Short mmCIF file of C-alpha atoms in Angstrom, two decimals:
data_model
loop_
_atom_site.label_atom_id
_atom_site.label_comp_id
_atom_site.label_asym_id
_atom_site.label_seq_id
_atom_site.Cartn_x
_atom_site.Cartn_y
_atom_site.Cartn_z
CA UNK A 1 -35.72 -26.80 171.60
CA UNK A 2 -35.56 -28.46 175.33
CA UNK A 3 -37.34 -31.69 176.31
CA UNK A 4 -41.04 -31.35 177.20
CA UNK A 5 -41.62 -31.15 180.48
CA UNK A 6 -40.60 -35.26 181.42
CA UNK A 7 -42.58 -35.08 185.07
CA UNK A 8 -45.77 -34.53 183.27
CA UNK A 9 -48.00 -36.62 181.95
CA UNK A 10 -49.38 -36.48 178.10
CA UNK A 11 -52.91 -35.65 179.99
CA UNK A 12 -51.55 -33.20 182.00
CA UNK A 13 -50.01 -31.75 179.34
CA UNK A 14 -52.74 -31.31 177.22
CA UNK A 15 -55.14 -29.48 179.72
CA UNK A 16 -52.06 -27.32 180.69
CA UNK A 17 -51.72 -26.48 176.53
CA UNK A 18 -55.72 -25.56 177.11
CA UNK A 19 -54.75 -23.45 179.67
CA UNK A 20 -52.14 -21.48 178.04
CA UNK A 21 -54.42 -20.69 175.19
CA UNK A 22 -57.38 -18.84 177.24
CA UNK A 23 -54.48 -16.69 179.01
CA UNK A 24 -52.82 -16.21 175.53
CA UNK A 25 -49.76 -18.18 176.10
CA UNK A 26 -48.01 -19.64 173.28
CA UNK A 27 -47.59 -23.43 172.67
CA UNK A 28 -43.82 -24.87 171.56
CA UNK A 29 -44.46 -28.24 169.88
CA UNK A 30 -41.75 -30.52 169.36
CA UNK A 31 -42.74 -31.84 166.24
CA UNK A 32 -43.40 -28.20 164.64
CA UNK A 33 -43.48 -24.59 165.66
CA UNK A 34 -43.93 -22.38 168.19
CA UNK A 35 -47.84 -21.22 168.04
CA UNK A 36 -49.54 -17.89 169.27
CA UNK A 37 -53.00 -17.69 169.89
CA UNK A 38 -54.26 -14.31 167.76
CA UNK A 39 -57.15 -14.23 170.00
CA UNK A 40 -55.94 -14.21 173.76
CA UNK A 41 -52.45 -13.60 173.16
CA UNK A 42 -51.08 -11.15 175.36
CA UNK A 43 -48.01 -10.27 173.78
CA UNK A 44 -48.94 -7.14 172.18
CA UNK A 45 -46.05 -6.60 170.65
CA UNK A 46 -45.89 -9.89 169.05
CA UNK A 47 -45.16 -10.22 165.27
CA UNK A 48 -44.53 -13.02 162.52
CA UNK A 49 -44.38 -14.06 158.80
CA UNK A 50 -47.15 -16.33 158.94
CA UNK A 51 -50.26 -17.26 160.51
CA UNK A 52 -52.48 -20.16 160.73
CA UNK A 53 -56.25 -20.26 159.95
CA UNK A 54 -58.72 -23.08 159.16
CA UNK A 55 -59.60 -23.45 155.92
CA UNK A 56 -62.84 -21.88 155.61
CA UNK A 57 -60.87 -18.71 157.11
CA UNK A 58 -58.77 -19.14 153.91
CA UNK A 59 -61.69 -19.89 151.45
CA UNK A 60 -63.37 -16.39 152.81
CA UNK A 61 -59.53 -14.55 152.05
CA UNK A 62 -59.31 -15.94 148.45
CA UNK A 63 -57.01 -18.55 149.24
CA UNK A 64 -58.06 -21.86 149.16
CA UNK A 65 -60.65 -24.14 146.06
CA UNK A 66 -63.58 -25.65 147.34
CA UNK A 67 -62.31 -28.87 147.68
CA UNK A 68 -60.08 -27.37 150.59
CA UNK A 69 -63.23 -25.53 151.85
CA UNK A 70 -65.24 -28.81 152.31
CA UNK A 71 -62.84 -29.45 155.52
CA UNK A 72 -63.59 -25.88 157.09
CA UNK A 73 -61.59 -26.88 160.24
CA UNK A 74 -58.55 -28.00 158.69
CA UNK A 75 -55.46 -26.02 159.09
CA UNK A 76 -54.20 -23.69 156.39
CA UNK A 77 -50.70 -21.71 156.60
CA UNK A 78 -50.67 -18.35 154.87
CA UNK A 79 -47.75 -15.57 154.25
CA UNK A 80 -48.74 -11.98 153.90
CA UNK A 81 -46.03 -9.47 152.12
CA UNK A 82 -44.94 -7.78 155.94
CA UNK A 83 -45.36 -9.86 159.26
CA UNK A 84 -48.26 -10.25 160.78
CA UNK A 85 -48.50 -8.27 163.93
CA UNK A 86 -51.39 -8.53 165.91
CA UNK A 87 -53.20 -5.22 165.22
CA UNK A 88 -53.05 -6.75 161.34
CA UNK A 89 -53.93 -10.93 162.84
CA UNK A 90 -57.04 -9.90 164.85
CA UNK A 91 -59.50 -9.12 162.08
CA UNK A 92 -57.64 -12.00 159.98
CA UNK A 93 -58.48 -14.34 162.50
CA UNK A 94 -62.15 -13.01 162.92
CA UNK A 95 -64.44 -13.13 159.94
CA UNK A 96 -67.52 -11.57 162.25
CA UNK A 97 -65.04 -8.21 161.69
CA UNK A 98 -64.89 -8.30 157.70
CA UNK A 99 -67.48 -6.03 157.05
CA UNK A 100 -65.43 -3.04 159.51
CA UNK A 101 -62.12 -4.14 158.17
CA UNK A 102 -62.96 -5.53 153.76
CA UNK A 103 -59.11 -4.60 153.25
CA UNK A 104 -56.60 -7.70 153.69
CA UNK A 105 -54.22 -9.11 151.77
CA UNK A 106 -52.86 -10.05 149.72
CA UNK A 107 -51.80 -13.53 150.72
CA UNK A 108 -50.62 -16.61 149.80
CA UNK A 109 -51.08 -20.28 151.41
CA UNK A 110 -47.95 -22.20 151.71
CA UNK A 111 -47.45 -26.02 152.35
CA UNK A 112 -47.42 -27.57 156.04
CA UNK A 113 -44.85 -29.56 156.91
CA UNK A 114 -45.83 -30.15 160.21
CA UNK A 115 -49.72 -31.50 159.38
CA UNK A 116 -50.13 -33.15 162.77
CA UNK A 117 -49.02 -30.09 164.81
CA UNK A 118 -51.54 -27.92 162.71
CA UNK A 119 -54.27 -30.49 163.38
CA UNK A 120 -53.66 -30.52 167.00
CA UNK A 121 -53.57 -26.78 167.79
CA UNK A 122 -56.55 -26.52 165.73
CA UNK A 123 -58.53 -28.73 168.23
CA UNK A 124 -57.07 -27.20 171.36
CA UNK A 125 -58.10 -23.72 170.04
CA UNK A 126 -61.71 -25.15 169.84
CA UNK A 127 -61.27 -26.66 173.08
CA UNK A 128 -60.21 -23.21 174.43
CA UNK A 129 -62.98 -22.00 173.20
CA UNK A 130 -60.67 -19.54 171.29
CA UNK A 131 -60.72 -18.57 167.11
CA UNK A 132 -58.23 -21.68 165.41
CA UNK A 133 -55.84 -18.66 164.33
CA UNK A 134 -52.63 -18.66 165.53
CA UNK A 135 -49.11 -16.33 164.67
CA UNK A 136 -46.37 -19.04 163.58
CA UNK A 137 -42.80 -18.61 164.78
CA UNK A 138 -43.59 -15.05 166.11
CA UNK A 139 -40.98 -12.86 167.82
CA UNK A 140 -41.40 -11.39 171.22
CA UNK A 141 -44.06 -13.88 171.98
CA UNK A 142 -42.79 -14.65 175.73
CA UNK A 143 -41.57 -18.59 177.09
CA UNK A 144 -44.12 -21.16 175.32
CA UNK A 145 -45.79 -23.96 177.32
CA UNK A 146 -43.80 -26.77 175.77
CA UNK A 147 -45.53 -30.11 174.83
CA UNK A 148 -46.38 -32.53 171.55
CA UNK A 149 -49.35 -33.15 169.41
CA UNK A 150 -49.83 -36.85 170.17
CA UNK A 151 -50.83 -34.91 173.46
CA UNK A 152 -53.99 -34.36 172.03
CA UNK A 153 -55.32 -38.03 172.21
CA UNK A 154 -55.16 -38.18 175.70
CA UNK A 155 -57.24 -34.77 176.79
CA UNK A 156 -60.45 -36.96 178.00
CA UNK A 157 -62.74 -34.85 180.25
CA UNK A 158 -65.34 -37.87 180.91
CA UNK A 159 -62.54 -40.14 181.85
CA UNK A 160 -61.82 -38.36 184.97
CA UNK A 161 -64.93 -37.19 185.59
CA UNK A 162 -66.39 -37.68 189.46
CA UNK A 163 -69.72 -36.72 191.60
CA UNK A 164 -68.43 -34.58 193.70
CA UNK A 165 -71.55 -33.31 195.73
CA UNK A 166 -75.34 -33.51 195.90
CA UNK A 167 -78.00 -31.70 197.52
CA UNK A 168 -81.79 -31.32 197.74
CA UNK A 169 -82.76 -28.41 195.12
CA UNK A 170 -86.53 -27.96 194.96
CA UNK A 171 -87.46 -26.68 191.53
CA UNK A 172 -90.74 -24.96 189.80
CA UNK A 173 -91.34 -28.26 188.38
CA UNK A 174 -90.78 -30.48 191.33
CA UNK A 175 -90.25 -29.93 194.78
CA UNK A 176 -88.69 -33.08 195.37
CA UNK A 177 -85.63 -32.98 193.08
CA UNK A 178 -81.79 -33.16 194.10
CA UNK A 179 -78.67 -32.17 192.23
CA UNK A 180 -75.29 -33.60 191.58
CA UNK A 181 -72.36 -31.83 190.64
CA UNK A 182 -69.68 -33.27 188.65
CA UNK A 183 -66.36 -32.10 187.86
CA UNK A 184 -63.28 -33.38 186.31
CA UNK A 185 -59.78 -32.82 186.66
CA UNK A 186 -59.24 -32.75 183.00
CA UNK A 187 -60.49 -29.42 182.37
CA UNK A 188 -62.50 -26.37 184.37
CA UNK A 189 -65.87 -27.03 183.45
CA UNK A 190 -68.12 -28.59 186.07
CA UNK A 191 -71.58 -30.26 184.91
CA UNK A 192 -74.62 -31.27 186.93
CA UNK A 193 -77.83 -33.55 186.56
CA UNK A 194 -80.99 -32.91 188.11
CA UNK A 195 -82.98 -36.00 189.68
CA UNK A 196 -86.32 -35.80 189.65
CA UNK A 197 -88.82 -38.52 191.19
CA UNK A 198 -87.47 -41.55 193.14
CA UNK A 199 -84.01 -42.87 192.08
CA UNK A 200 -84.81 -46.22 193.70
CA UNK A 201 -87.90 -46.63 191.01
CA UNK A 202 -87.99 -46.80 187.22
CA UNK A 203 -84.52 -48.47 186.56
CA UNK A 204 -85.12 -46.69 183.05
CA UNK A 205 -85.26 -42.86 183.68
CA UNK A 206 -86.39 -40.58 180.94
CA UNK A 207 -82.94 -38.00 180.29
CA UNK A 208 -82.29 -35.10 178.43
CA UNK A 209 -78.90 -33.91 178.00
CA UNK A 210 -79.38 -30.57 177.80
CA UNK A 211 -75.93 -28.32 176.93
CA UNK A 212 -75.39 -25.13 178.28
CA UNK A 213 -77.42 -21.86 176.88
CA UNK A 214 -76.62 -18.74 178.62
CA UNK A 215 -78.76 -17.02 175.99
CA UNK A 216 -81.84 -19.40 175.54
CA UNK A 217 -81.63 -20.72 179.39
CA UNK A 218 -81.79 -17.59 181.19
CA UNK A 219 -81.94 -14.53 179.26
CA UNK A 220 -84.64 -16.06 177.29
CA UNK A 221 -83.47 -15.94 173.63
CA UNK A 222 -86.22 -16.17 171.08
CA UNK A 223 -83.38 -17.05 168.30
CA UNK A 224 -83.09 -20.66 169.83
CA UNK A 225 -85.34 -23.55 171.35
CA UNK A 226 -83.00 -23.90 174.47
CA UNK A 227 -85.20 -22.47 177.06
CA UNK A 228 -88.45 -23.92 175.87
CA UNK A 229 -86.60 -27.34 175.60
CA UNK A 230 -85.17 -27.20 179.48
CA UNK A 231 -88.34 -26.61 180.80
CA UNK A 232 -90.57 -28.91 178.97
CA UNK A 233 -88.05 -31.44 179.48
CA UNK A 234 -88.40 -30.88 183.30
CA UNK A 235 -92.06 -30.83 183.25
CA UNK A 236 -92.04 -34.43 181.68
CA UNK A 237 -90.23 -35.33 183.95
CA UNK A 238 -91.94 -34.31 186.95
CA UNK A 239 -95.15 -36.04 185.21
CA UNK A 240 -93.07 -39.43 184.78
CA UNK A 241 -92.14 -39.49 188.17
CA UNK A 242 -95.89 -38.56 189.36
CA UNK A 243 -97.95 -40.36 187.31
CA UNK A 244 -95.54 -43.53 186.36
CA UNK A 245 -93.83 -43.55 189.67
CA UNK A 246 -90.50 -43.44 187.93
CA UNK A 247 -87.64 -41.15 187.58
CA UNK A 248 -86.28 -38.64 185.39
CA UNK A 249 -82.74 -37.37 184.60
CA UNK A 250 -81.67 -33.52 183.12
CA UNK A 251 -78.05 -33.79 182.48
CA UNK A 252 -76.87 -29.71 182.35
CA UNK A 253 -73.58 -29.76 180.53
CA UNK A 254 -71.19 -26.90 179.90
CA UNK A 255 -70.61 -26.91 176.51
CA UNK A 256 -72.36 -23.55 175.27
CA UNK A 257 -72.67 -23.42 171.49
CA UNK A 258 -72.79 -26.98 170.64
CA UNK A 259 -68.73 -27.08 171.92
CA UNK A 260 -67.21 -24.06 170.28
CA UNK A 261 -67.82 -21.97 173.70
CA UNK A 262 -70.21 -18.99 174.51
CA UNK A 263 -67.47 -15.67 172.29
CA UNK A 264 -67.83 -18.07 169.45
CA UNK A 265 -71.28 -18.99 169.74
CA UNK A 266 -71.81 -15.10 170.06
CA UNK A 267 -69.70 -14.39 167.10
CA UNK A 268 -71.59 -17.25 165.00
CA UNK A 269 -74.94 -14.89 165.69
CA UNK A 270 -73.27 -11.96 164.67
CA UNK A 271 -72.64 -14.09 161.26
CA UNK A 272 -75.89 -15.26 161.13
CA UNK A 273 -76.94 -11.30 161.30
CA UNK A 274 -75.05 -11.08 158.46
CA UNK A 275 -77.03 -13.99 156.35
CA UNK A 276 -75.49 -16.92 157.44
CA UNK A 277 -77.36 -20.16 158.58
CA UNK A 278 -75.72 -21.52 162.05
CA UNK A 279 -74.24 -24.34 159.97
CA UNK A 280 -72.14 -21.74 157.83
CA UNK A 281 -71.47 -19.62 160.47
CA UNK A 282 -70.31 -22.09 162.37
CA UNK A 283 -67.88 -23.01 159.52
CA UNK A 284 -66.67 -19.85 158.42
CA UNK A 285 -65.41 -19.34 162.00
CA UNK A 286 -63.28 -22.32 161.18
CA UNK A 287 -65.05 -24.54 163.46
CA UNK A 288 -67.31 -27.68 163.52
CA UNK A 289 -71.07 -26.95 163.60
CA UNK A 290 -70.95 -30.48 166.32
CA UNK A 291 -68.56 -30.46 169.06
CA UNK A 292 -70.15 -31.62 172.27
CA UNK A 293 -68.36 -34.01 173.94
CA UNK A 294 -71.45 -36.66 174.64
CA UNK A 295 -68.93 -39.08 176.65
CA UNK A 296 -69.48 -36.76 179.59
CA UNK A 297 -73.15 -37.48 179.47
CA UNK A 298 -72.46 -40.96 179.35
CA UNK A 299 -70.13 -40.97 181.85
CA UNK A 300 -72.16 -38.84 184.48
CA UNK A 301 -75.16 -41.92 183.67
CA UNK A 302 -73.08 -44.16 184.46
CA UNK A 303 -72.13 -42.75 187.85
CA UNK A 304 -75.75 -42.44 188.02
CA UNK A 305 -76.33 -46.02 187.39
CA UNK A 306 -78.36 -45.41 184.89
CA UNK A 307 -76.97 -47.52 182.14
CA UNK A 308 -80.37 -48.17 179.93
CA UNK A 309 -82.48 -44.85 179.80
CA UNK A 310 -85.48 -43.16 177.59
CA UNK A 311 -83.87 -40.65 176.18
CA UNK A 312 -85.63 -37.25 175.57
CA UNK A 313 -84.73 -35.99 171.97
CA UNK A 314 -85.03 -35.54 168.03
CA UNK A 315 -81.06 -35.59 166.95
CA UNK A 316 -80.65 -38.87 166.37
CA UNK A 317 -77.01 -38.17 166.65
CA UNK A 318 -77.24 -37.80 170.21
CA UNK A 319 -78.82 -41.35 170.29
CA UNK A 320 -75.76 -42.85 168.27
CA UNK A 321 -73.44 -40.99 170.32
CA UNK A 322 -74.81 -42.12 173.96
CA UNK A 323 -74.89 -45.85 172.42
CA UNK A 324 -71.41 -45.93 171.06
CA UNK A 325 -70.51 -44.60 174.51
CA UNK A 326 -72.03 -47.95 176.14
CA UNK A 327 -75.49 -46.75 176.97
CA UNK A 328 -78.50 -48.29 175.97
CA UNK A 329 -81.27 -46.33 174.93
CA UNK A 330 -84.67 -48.24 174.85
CA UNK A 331 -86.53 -45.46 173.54
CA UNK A 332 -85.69 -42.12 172.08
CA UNK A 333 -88.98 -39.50 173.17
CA UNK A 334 -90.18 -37.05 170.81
CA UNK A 335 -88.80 -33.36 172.08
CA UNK A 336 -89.77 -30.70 169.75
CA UNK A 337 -91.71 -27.36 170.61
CA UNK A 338 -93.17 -25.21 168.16
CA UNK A 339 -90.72 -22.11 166.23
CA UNK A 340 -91.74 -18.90 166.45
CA UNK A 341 -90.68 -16.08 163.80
CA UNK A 342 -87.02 -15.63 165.24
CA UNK A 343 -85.73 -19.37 165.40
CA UNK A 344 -87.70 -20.39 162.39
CA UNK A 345 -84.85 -20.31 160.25
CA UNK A 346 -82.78 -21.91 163.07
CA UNK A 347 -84.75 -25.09 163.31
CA UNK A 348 -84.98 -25.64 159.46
CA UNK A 349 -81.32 -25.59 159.70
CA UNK A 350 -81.28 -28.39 162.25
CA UNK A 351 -83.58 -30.56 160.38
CA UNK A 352 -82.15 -30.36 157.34
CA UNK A 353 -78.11 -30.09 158.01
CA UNK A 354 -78.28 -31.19 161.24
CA UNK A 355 -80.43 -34.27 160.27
CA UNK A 356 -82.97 -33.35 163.52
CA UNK A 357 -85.92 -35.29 163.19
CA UNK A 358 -89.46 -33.61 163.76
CA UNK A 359 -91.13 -36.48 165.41
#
């Protein structure tokens, strides 16, 4: 195989591999094989003798114990009796399409040699926003974007994260607010915050980072608290600023689905259709039921100046996770609205997997 690409950096190289997966590109590590995303791949005539899957993929298919299963991310190599091509990968990869397609198999898992590789185009896929199911060694795949799995460590989106531009935005809950767009040349996502109330006042501002809900934030969703959330978190925040003179801080990032991306978020609902909580949904597509990259938030505070805030919310994760990223958080604020009969279920699940608190 030739040299990675030596005028490249190890960041670069990384968002490139990121790249490559949404436009179904394969990946050429240097330490393992050459990967095709099942998903986006665009070599329809693509075809090889194994695939990869996560390991709740495999638990679903018979192949791995429980023990495996308790890592549902983790990689897991399989070998079918013909190659895979991809008209036999897609519904492999996909366990929303098991009830249209019960046939597969059979299979058998085989041992990784290349454990780091496996781990690392694992995380890219969910980074991509893309199923973790890839075709291994396949033929007529097209030239792979070259590069190595120690890559992985340096994809950072907060790192180079920047305000780029701000402008007065008067909302339904205040008149008086401004927004700042950030963006980062790490990856294509671009995040704002909404100030509301006088910067110059409060030097602690009450914040909610709020991720991304195409489905709760602006169609409305009744099978979520999203919407509910982003406006009451607004409204307190307009009231802070009025009555306490302070300010307030909505940090809108765009990580839809708690970080798997909006087609996997959509595919978890389809699961949880099927009986699934979000938790096992979550897992049975092969990914992690927390993904949100919280170092953005802290970073965009930060450019804020906002380095000791009151932060709006019952996952004391988020607290942990805003701390450990070096901001101080004097006071976490009670945020919880009541269920109604579609998200009942929903919020259950956060408070008692997710560890959500209800006060």
């Amino acid at each position: 195989m030739s040299e990675i690409s030596p005028g490249l950096s190890p960041s670069r190289r990384a968002a490139q591999a990121v790249d490559a997966l949404r436009h179904g590109w394969p990946l050429a590590f240097d330490d393992g094989p050459v990967l095709l995303p099942v998903e986006t791949a665009i070599a329809s005539g693509a075809s090889a003798p194994k695939m990869l899957i996560s390991a709740a993929r495999a638990a679903t298919l018979k192949l791995a114990n429980q023990r495996d299963a308790a890592v549902p991310h983790a990689p897991v190599l399989i070998r079918g009796g013909e190659p895979f091509d991809m008209r036999a990968a897609v519904p492999i990869a996909d366990p929303a399409l098991d009830l249209n397609n019960p046939l597969k198999g059979p299979f058998r898992s085989e041992a990784i040699g290349w454990e780091e590789t496996a781990l690392a185009a694992m995380e890219f896929a969910r980074i991509a926003g893309i199923l973790p199911a890839f075709l291994v060694d396949p033929l007529y795949a097209g030239e792979p974007h070259r590069i190595a799995a120690s890559d992985l460590a340096h994809y950072s989106n907060a790192g180079a994260l920047q305000i780029v531009t701000r402008a007065r935005l008067p909302v339904t809950a205040s008149a008086d607010a401004e927004i700042i767009a950030f963006r980062s040349t790490a990856d294509t996502r671009e995040h704002v915050a909404l100030i509301i109330g006088d910067q110059c006042g409060d030097s602690e501002p009450l914040v909610r980072v709020h991720s991304e809900c195409l489905t709760g934030d602006i169609l409305g969703s009744l099978k979520c608290d999203c919407g509910p959330q982003l406006d009451a978190a607004l409204k307190a925040m307009a009231d802070h600023a009025s009555e306490a003179g302070g300010w307030g801080a909505l940090l809108y990032l765009r990580q839809e689905g708690r970080g798997i991306g909006l087609i996997n978020k959509l595919r978890a609902y389809r699961l949880q259709d099927q009986g699934f909580d979000t938790v096992d949904a979550n897992q049975r597509l092969g990914l992690p039921d927390e993904a949100r990259d919280f170092p953005v938030a802290a970073r965009m505070l930060e450019l804020l100046g906002a380095r000791t805030v009151r932060l709006m919310t019952n996952n004391p994760a988020k607290v942990d996770a805003l701390t450990n990223a070096g901001i101080t958080v004097s006071e976490r604020v009670q945020h919880q609205l009541p269920d109604n009969p579609h998200n009942a279920h929903y919020l259950a699940t956060k408070r008692d997997r997710s560890g959500h608190l209800l006060k």
